[in-house]
Amino acid sequence: DGLETQRVRIDTPDDDFIDADVVLNDNDHVVILSHGLEGSSVNPYVRGMAKSLSSQGLDVVAWNYRSCSGVLNKQRWFYSASDYQDLELVINWCLRMGYRKVSLIGFSFGGNLTAYYLGDKGHNLPTEISSAILISAPTDIAESLSNLGNWHFGKVYTESFLSTMRKKLIEKHEIMQKPRCCKSGDHNAFAARRSYAEAQEARVTHVARRLFLLWEGVGYVLERHPRTHGVALVARERPSQVVVVGASR
């Protein structure tokens, strides 16, 4: 695709590592890309976005969740919807590199993780973070998993995730359990420092409330979207004006 990247390895405080593909254009504005569940920085949608951003002169850091870069990570855990510490680590790494402006783009699972980080940090966000975009981000993890298990294509979709998860778990079979569904996989094998229940609660108490506070001042209210079953922002004076910020299926 003509995109030139550099692979960098970021050390973590728990004696592990995060791999990222970096595009450098000598800019002080960097865009951090977070891929979807069981994806990677080499997925076409990630590289396509990176190429588009690079063509505008921006620097790009497309990071991989633990064990998603093609190299198995060292610690027991992989990654989890309940923990944004690795995303925060990548952001802080960019700040140490001297970037004065940081934008975040998250795809699907990565969008959920980005929203969780933004909502949980709130007014304590680094001042360098200037913008964020969430693409097809599920805002309710529990409902998303329920919907995936209740329709035929959803089961096929789920299996595509589990096939790569199982491969990684087999390599760590002495300390891991084989997951039977996405939910158990996230809670057990892909667990981090917080529980699945805490992750689910965080989406309600942090993300939705933050989105409401951000948009309430410009005439929007937060409602459940009837078609996508996700969260939508609806204009008070023009109910037909809807901004869908997340979908659960």
PDB file of C-alpha atoms in Angstrom:
ATOM      1  CA  ASP A   1       0.000   0.000   0.000  1.00  0.00           C
ATOM      2  CA  GLY A   2       3.035   2.259  -0.103  1.00  0.00           C
ATOM      3  CA  LEU A   3       2.932   3.147   3.599  1.00  0.00           C
ATOM      4  CA  GLU A   4       6.343   3.125   5.298  1.00  0.00           C
ATOM      5  CA  THR A   5       6.277   2.330   9.019  1.00  0.00           C
ATOM      6  CA  GLN A   6       8.803   1.696  11.743  1.00  0.00           C
ATOM      7  CA  ARG A   7       8.199  -0.989  14.361  1.00  0.00           C
ATOM      8  CA  VAL A   8       8.967   0.192  17.880  1.00  0.00           C
ATOM      9  CA  ARG A   9       8.731  -1.707  21.156  1.00  0.00           C
ATOM     10  CA  ILE A  10       7.515   0.118  24.260  1.00  0.00           C
ATOM     11  CA  ASP A  11       8.477  -1.437  27.592  1.00  0.00           C
ATOM     12  CA  THR A  12       5.768  -1.700  30.244  1.00  0.00           C
ATOM     13  CA  PRO A  13       6.176  -1.306  34.034  1.00  0.00           C
ATOM     14  CA  ASP A  14       5.226  -4.972  34.554  1.00  0.00           C
ATOM     15  CA  ASP A  15       8.189  -6.294  32.534  1.00  0.00           C
ATOM     16  CA  ASP A  16       6.238  -6.743  29.321  1.00  0.00           C
ATOM     17  CA  PHE A  17       6.082  -4.854  26.040  1.00  0.00           C
ATOM     18  CA  ILE A  18       3.789  -3.191  23.510  1.00  0.00           C
ATOM     19  CA  ASP A  19       4.619  -3.201  19.800  1.00  0.00           C
ATOM     20  CA  ALA A  20       3.599  -0.267  17.630  1.00  0.00           C
ATOM     21  CA  ASP A  21       3.986   0.730  13.991  1.00  0.00           C
ATOM     22  CA  VAL A  22       4.999   4.355  13.705  1.00  0.00           C
ATOM     23  CA  VAL A  23       4.762   6.773  10.774  1.00  0.00           C
ATOM     24  CA  LEU A  24       7.008   9.817  11.139  1.00  0.00           C
ATOM     25  CA  ASN A  25       6.512  13.078   9.253  1.00  0.00           C
ATOM     26  CA  ASP A  26       8.390  15.400  11.629  1.00  0.00           C
ATOM     27  CA  ASN A  27       5.120  16.779  12.975  1.00  0.00           C
ATOM     28  CA  ASP A  28       4.333  17.734  16.575  1.00  0.00           C
ATOM     29  CA  HIS A  29       0.805  16.302  16.161  1.00  0.00           C
ATOM     30  CA  VAL A  30       0.444  12.525  16.495  1.00  0.00           C
ATOM     31  CA  VAL A  31      -2.625  10.337  15.985  1.00  0.00           C
ATOM     32  CA  ILE A  32      -2.846   7.130  18.035  1.00  0.00           C
ATOM     33  CA  LEU A  33      -4.800   4.305  16.373  1.00  0.00           C
ATOM     34  CA  SER A  34      -6.381   1.518  18.453  1.00  0.00           C
ATOM     35  CA  HIS A  35      -7.479  -1.524  16.454  1.00  0.00           C
ATOM     36  CA  GLY A  36     -10.446  -3.827  16.977  1.00  0.00           C
ATOM     37  CA  LEU A  37     -10.757  -7.049  18.956  1.00  0.00           C
ATOM     38  CA  GLU A  38      -8.039  -9.523  17.930  1.00  0.00           C
ATOM     39  CA  GLY A  39      -6.939  -7.159  15.183  1.00  0.00           C
ATOM     40  CA  SER A  40      -3.521  -5.576  14.748  1.00  0.00           C
ATOM     41  CA  SER A  41      -1.680  -2.585  13.365  1.00  0.00           C
ATOM     42  CA  VAL A  42      -1.344  -4.321   9.984  1.00  0.00           C
ATOM     43  CA  ASN A  43      -5.087  -4.677   9.375  1.00  0.00           C
ATOM     44  CA  PRO A  44      -6.153  -2.873   6.176  1.00  0.00           C
ATOM     45  CA  TYR A  45      -8.505  -0.490   7.992  1.00  0.00           C
ATOM     46  CA  VAL A  46      -5.704   0.572  10.348  1.00  0.00           C
ATOM     47  CA  ARG A  47      -3.100   0.976   7.620  1.00  0.00           C
ATOM     48  CA  GLY A  48      -5.629   2.756   5.416  1.00  0.00           C
ATOM     49  CA  MET A  49      -6.322   5.291   8.144  1.00  0.00           C
ATOM     50  CA  ALA A  50      -2.610   5.663   8.850  1.00  0.00           C
ATOM     51  CA  LYS A  51      -1.908   6.274   5.170  1.00  0.00           C
ATOM     52  CA  SER A  52      -4.635   8.901   4.937  1.00  0.00           C
ATOM     53  CA  LEU A  53      -3.376  10.697   8.054  1.00  0.00           C
ATOM     54  CA  SER A  54       0.215  10.503   6.863  1.00  0.00           C
ATOM     55  CA  SER A  55      -0.754  12.068   3.537  1.00  0.00           C
ATOM     56  CA  GLN A  56      -1.859  15.096   5.565  1.00  0.00           C
ATOM     57  CA  GLY A  57       1.543  15.317   7.213  1.00  0.00           C
ATOM     58  CA  LEU A  58       0.542  13.871  10.582  1.00  0.00           C
ATOM     59  CA  ASP A  59       2.596  11.418  12.615  1.00  0.00           C
ATOM     60  CA  VAL A  60       0.843   8.134  13.432  1.00  0.00           C
ATOM     61  CA  VAL A  61       1.280   5.493  16.137  1.00  0.00           C
ATOM     62  CA  ALA A  62      -0.714   2.318  15.451  1.00  0.00           C
ATOM     63  CA  TRP A  63      -0.252   0.189  18.552  1.00  0.00           C
ATOM     64  CA  ASN A  64      -0.971  -3.483  19.138  1.00  0.00           C
ATOM     65  CA  TYR A  65      -2.658  -4.939  22.176  1.00  0.00           C
ATOM     66  CA  ARG A  66      -0.564  -7.497  24.013  1.00  0.00           C
ATOM     67  CA  SER A  67       0.092 -10.562  21.817  1.00  0.00           C
ATOM     68  CA  CYS A  68      -1.633  -8.960  18.797  1.00  0.00           C
ATOM     69  CA  SER A  69       1.571  -7.896  17.042  1.00  0.00           C
ATOM     70  CA  GLY A  70       2.490 -11.448  16.049  1.00  0.00           C
ATOM     71  CA  VAL A  71       4.680 -11.928  19.119  1.00  0.00           C
ATOM     72  CA  LEU A  72       3.317 -13.491  22.304  1.00  0.00           C
ATOM     73  CA  ASN A  73       3.636 -11.199  25.306  1.00  0.00           C
ATOM     74  CA  LYS A  74       5.577 -12.249  28.402  1.00  0.00           C
ATOM     75  CA  GLN A  75       3.067 -11.843  31.202  1.00  0.00           C
ATOM     76  CA  ARG A  76       0.081 -13.995  32.115  1.00  0.00           C
ATOM     77  CA  TRP A  77      -2.540 -11.505  30.916  1.00  0.00           C
ATOM     78  CA  PHE A  78      -3.196 -10.300  27.393  1.00  0.00           C
ATOM     79  CA  TYR A  79      -5.631  -7.356  27.242  1.00  0.00           C
ATOM     80  CA  SER A  80      -9.107  -6.567  28.474  1.00  0.00           C
ATOM     81  CA  ALA A  81     -12.024  -4.205  27.974  1.00  0.00           C
ATOM     82  CA  SER A  82     -11.746  -3.427  31.673  1.00  0.00           C
ATOM     83  CA  ASP A  83      -8.276  -1.894  31.513  1.00  0.00           C
ATOM     84  CA  TYR A  84      -6.997   1.076  29.511  1.00  0.00           C
ATOM     85  CA  GLN A  85      -3.561   1.179  31.165  1.00  0.00           C
ATOM     86  CA  ASP A  86      -1.757   0.110  27.987  1.00  0.00           C
ATOM     87  CA  LEU A  87      -3.486   2.824  25.950  1.00  0.00           C
ATOM     88  CA  GLU A  88      -2.475   5.332  28.599  1.00  0.00           C
ATOM     89  CA  LEU A  89       1.074   3.992  28.446  1.00  0.00           C
ATOM     90  CA  VAL A  90       1.183   4.599  24.681  1.00  0.00           C
ATOM     91  CA  ILE A  91      -0.192   8.119  25.145  1.00  0.00           C
ATOM     92  CA  ASN A  92       2.436   8.880  27.784  1.00  0.00           C
ATOM     93  CA  TRP A  93       5.150   7.458  25.535  1.00  0.00           C
ATOM     94  CA  CYS A  94       4.062   9.865  22.796  1.00  0.00           C
ATOM     95  CA  LEU A  95       4.166  12.748  25.248  1.00  0.00           C
ATOM     96  CA  ARG A  96       7.703  11.781  26.263  1.00  0.00           C
ATOM     97  CA  MET A  97       8.626  11.827  22.580  1.00  0.00           C
ATOM     98  CA  GLY A  98       7.753  15.517  22.618  1.00  0.00           C
ATOM     99  CA  TYR A  99       4.402  15.606  20.820  1.00  0.00           C
ATOM    100  CA  ARG A 100       2.433  18.734  21.667  1.00  0.00           C
ATOM    101  CA  LYS A 101      -0.879  17.575  20.211  1.00  0.00           C
ATOM    102  CA  VAL A 102      -2.415  14.085  20.438  1.00  0.00           C
ATOM    103  CA  SER A 103      -5.520  12.716  18.712  1.00  0.00           C
ATOM    104  CA  LEU A 104      -7.090   9.318  19.384  1.00  0.00           C
ATOM    105  CA  ILE A 105      -8.919   7.088  16.895  1.00  0.00           C
ATOM    106  CA  GLY A 106     -10.430   3.779  18.032  1.00  0.00           C
ATOM    107  CA  PHE A 107     -12.023   1.071  15.900  1.00  0.00           C
ATOM    108  CA  SER A 108     -14.727  -1.166  17.421  1.00  0.00           C
ATOM    109  CA  PHE A 109     -13.147  -2.619  20.605  1.00  0.00           C
ATOM    110  CA  GLY A 110     -10.499   0.090  20.332  1.00  0.00           C
ATOM    111  CA  GLY A 111     -13.249   2.712  20.210  1.00  0.00           C
ATOM    112  CA  ASN A 112     -14.745   1.301  23.390  1.00  0.00           C
ATOM    113  CA  LEU A 113     -11.335   1.360  25.061  1.00  0.00           C
ATOM    114  CA  THR A 114     -10.780   4.936  23.922  1.00  0.00           C
ATOM    115  CA  ALA A 115     -14.183   6.020  25.229  1.00  0.00           C
ATOM    116  CA  TYR A 116     -13.500   4.332  28.552  1.00  0.00           C
ATOM    117  CA  TYR A 117     -10.184   6.159  28.870  1.00  0.00           C
ATOM    118  CA  LEU A 118     -11.677   9.536  27.963  1.00  0.00           C
ATOM    119  CA  GLY A 119     -14.701   9.116  30.224  1.00  0.00           C
ATOM    120  CA  ASP A 120     -12.751   7.831  33.193  1.00  0.00           C
ATOM    121  CA  LYS A 121     -10.115  10.558  32.973  1.00  0.00           C
ATOM    122  CA  GLY A 122     -12.614  13.347  32.354  1.00  0.00           C
ATOM    123  CA  HIS A 123     -11.129  16.713  33.281  1.00  0.00           C
ATOM    124  CA  ASN A 124      -7.864  14.996  34.237  1.00  0.00           C
ATOM    125  CA  LEU A 125      -6.966  14.247  30.624  1.00  0.00           C
ATOM    126  CA  PRO A 126      -3.535  15.398  29.468  1.00  0.00           C
ATOM    127  CA  THR A 127      -3.916  18.853  27.939  1.00  0.00           C
ATOM    128  CA  GLU A 128      -2.162  17.625  24.796  1.00  0.00           C
ATOM    129  CA  ILE A 129      -5.142  15.432  23.852  1.00  0.00           C
ATOM    130  CA  SER A 130      -7.084  17.578  21.413  1.00  0.00           C
ATOM    131  CA  SER A 131      -9.583  15.239  19.728  1.00  0.00           C
ATOM    132  CA  ALA A 132     -10.905  11.689  19.507  1.00  0.00           C
ATOM    133  CA  ILE A 133     -12.920   9.647  17.018  1.00  0.00           C
ATOM    134  CA  LEU A 134     -14.768   6.415  17.836  1.00  0.00           C
ATOM    135  CA  ILE A 135     -15.597   4.168  14.878  1.00  0.00           C
ATOM    136  CA  SER A 136     -18.244   1.420  15.321  1.00  0.00           C
ATOM    137  CA  ALA A 137     -17.577   1.358  19.045  1.00  0.00           C
ATOM    138  CA  PRO A 138     -19.799  -0.824  21.292  1.00  0.00           C
ATOM    139  CA  THR A 139     -20.741   1.191  24.366  1.00  0.00           C
ATOM    140  CA  ASP A 140     -22.404  -1.650  26.278  1.00  0.00           C
ATOM    141  CA  ILE A 141     -20.073  -4.659  26.358  1.00  0.00           C
ATOM    142  CA  ALA A 142     -22.561  -7.014  28.032  1.00  0.00           C
ATOM    143  CA  GLU A 143     -25.362  -6.270  25.554  1.00  0.00           C
ATOM    144  CA  SER A 144     -22.959  -6.507  22.632  1.00  0.00           C
ATOM    145  CA  LEU A 145     -21.845  -9.986  23.661  1.00  0.00           C
ATOM    146  CA  SER A 146     -25.445 -11.040  24.257  1.00  0.00           C
ATOM    147  CA  ASN A 147     -26.439  -9.917  20.766  1.00  0.00           C
ATOM    148  CA  LEU A 148     -23.476 -11.699  19.209  1.00  0.00           C
ATOM    149  CA  GLY A 149     -24.618 -14.956  20.782  1.00  0.00           C
ATOM    150  CA  ASN A 150     -28.267 -14.587  19.791  1.00  0.00           C
ATOM    151  CA  TRP A 151     -28.089 -14.475  16.007  1.00  0.00           C
ATOM    152  CA  HIS A 152     -26.453 -16.766  13.474  1.00  0.00           C
ATOM    153  CA  PHE A 153     -23.911 -14.431  11.911  1.00  0.00           C
ATOM    154  CA  GLY A 154     -23.014 -13.149  15.350  1.00  0.00           C
ATOM    155  CA  LYS A 155     -21.946 -16.665  16.333  1.00  0.00           C
ATOM    156  CA  VAL A 156     -19.797 -16.907  13.201  1.00  0.00           C
ATOM    157  CA  TYR A 157     -18.321 -13.500  14.019  1.00  0.00           C
ATOM    158  CA  THR A 158     -17.630 -14.584  17.603  1.00  0.00           C
ATOM    159  CA  GLU A 159     -15.872 -17.727  16.433  1.00  0.00           C
ATOM    160  CA  SER A 160     -13.522 -15.635  14.287  1.00  0.00           C
ATOM    161  CA  PHE A 161     -12.378 -13.898  17.469  1.00  0.00           C
ATOM    162  CA  LEU A 162     -12.131 -17.071  19.512  1.00  0.00           C
ATOM    163  CA  SER A 163     -10.058 -18.895  16.902  1.00  0.00           C
ATOM    164  CA  THR A 164      -7.134 -16.518  17.368  1.00  0.00           C
ATOM    165  CA  MET A 165      -7.681 -16.301  21.127  1.00  0.00           C
ATOM    166  CA  ARG A 166      -7.511 -20.098  21.426  1.00  0.00           C
ATOM    167  CA  LYS A 167      -4.249 -20.209  19.489  1.00  0.00           C
ATOM    168  CA  LYS A 168      -2.682 -17.775  21.917  1.00  0.00           C
ATOM    169  CA  LEU A 169      -4.109 -19.606  24.920  1.00  0.00           C
ATOM    170  CA  ILE A 170      -2.745 -22.940  23.737  1.00  0.00           C
ATOM    171  CA  GLU A 171       0.711 -21.383  23.725  1.00  0.00           C
ATOM    172  CA  LYS A 172       0.137 -20.440  27.361  1.00  0.00           C
ATOM    173  CA  HIS A 173      -1.882 -23.534  28.244  1.00  0.00           C
ATOM    174  CA  GLU A 174      -0.043 -24.163  31.499  1.00  0.00           C
ATOM    175  CA  ILE A 175      -1.507 -20.996  33.062  1.00  0.00           C
ATOM    176  CA  MET A 176      -4.573 -20.253  30.951  1.00  0.00           C
ATOM    177  CA  GLN A 177      -8.089 -21.623  30.507  1.00  0.00           C
ATOM    178  CA  LYS A 178      -9.629 -22.148  27.090  1.00  0.00           C
ATOM    179  CA  PRO A 179     -12.574 -19.688  26.695  1.00  0.00           C
ATOM    180  CA  ARG A 180     -15.969 -20.903  25.555  1.00  0.00           C
ATOM    181  CA  CYS A 181     -17.319 -17.493  24.613  1.00  0.00           C
ATOM    182  CA  CYS A 182     -16.091 -13.937  24.190  1.00  0.00           C
ATOM    183  CA  LYS A 183     -17.297 -12.995  27.652  1.00  0.00           C
ATOM    184  CA  SER A 184     -15.445 -15.785  29.442  1.00  0.00           C
ATOM    185  CA  GLY A 185     -12.410 -15.170  27.279  1.00  0.00           C
ATOM    186  CA  ASP A 186     -12.322 -11.521  28.257  1.00  0.00           C
ATOM    187  CA  HIS A 187     -12.960 -12.252  31.920  1.00  0.00           C
ATOM    188  CA  ASN A 188     -10.536 -15.154  32.383  1.00  0.00           C
ATOM    189  CA  ALA A 189      -7.808 -15.489  29.802  1.00  0.00           C
ATOM    190  CA  PHE A 190      -7.821 -11.878  28.748  1.00  0.00           C
ATOM    191  CA  ALA A 191      -8.300 -10.472  32.236  1.00  0.00           C
ATOM    192  CA  ALA A 192      -6.302  -7.553  33.543  1.00  0.00           C
ATOM    193  CA  ARG A 193      -6.378  -5.663  36.825  1.00  0.00           C
ATOM    194  CA  ARG A 194     -10.128  -5.060  36.902  1.00  0.00           C
ATOM    195  CA  SER A 195     -13.036  -7.475  36.633  1.00  0.00           C
ATOM    196  CA  TYR A 196     -15.490  -7.806  33.748  1.00  0.00           C
ATOM    197  CA  ALA A 197     -18.321  -6.572  35.969  1.00  0.00           C
ATOM    198  CA  GLU A 198     -16.336  -3.456  36.827  1.00  0.00           C
ATOM    199  CA  ALA A 199     -15.720  -2.875  33.116  1.00  0.00           C
ATOM    200  CA  GLN A 200     -19.438  -3.103  32.360  1.00  0.00           C
ATOM    201  CA  GLU A 201     -20.299  -0.710  35.190  1.00  0.00           C
ATOM    202  CA  ALA A 202     -17.615   1.725  34.068  1.00  0.00           C
ATOM    203  CA  ARG A 203     -19.279   2.137  30.667  1.00  0.00           C
ATOM    204  CA  VAL A 204     -22.477   3.272  32.382  1.00  0.00           C
ATOM    205  CA  THR A 205     -21.038   5.415  35.146  1.00  0.00           C
ATOM    206  CA  HIS A 206     -18.249   7.057  33.166  1.00  0.00           C
ATOM    207  CA  VAL A 207     -18.654   6.963  29.391  1.00  0.00           C
ATOM    208  CA  ALA A 208     -22.390   7.652  29.121  1.00  0.00           C
ATOM    209  CA  ARG A 209     -22.299  10.346  31.777  1.00  0.00           C
ATOM    210  CA  ARG A 210     -19.298  12.071  30.228  1.00  0.00           C
ATOM    211  CA  LEU A 211     -20.909  12.004  26.793  1.00  0.00           C
ATOM    212  CA  PHE A 212     -24.074  13.473  28.285  1.00  0.00           C
ATOM    213  CA  LEU A 213     -22.169  16.245  30.032  1.00  0.00           C
ATOM    214  CA  LEU A 214     -20.194  17.064  26.897  1.00  0.00           C
ATOM    215  CA  TRP A 215     -23.254  17.338  24.654  1.00  0.00           C
ATOM    216  CA  GLU A 216     -25.913  18.578  27.057  1.00  0.00           C
ATOM    217  CA  GLY A 217     -24.616  22.123  26.784  1.00  0.00           C
ATOM    218  CA  VAL A 218     -25.212  22.228  23.027  1.00  0.00           C
ATOM    219  CA  GLY A 219     -28.804  20.974  23.152  1.00  0.00           C
ATOM    220  CA  TYR A 220     -28.470  17.189  22.976  1.00  0.00           C
ATOM    221  CA  VAL A 221     -29.807  14.458  25.233  1.00  0.00           C
ATOM    222  CA  LEU A 222     -28.497  10.915  25.621  1.00  0.00           C
ATOM    223  CA  GLU A 223     -30.974   8.201  24.564  1.00  0.00           C
ATOM    224  CA  ARG A 224     -31.041   4.563  23.519  1.00  0.00           C
ATOM    225  CA  HIS A 225     -31.109   4.401  19.732  1.00  0.00           C
ATOM    226  CA  PRO A 226     -34.125   2.277  18.619  1.00  0.00           C
ATOM    227  CA  ARG A 227     -32.525   0.832  15.476  1.00  0.00           C
ATOM    228  CA  THR A 228     -28.966   0.022  16.569  1.00  0.00           C
ATOM    229  CA  HIS A 229     -29.682  -0.492  20.289  1.00  0.00           C
ATOM    230  CA  GLY A 230     -26.640   1.655  20.953  1.00  0.00           C
ATOM    231  CA  VAL A 231     -26.312   5.067  22.549  1.00  0.00           C
ATOM    232  CA  ALA A 232     -27.374   8.118  20.557  1.00  0.00           C
ATOM    233  CA  LEU A 233     -27.325  11.859  21.072  1.00  0.00           C
ATOM    234  CA  VAL A 234     -30.625  13.429  20.045  1.00  0.00           C
ATOM    235  CA  ALA A 235     -31.190  17.149  19.513  1.00  0.00           C
ATOM    236  CA  ARG A 236     -33.908  18.489  21.829  1.00  0.00           C
ATOM    237  CA  GLU A 237     -35.362  20.920  19.317  1.00  0.00           C
ATOM    238  CA  ARG A 238     -34.889  18.674  16.248  1.00  0.00           C
ATOM    239  CA  PRO A 239     -35.504  15.030  17.256  1.00  0.00           C
ATOM    240  CA  SER A 240     -34.683  13.877  13.731  1.00  0.00           C
ATOM    241  CA  GLN A 241     -31.113  15.059  14.213  1.00  0.00           C
ATOM    242  CA  VAL A 242     -29.346  12.065  15.715  1.00  0.00           C
ATOM    243  CA  VAL A 243     -25.661  11.448  16.322  1.00  0.00           C
ATOM    244  CA  VAL A 244     -25.073   7.722  16.920  1.00  0.00           C
ATOM    245  CA  VAL A 245     -21.985   7.433  19.103  1.00  0.00           C
ATOM    246  CA  GLY A 246     -22.022   3.695  19.661  1.00  0.00           C
ATOM    247  CA  ALA A 247     -23.851   0.537  18.679  1.00  0.00           C
ATOM    248  CA  SER A 248     -24.216  -2.739  20.472  1.00  0.00           C
ATOM    249  CA  ARG A 249     -24.575  -4.869  17.397  1.00  0.00           C
TER     250      ARG A 249
END
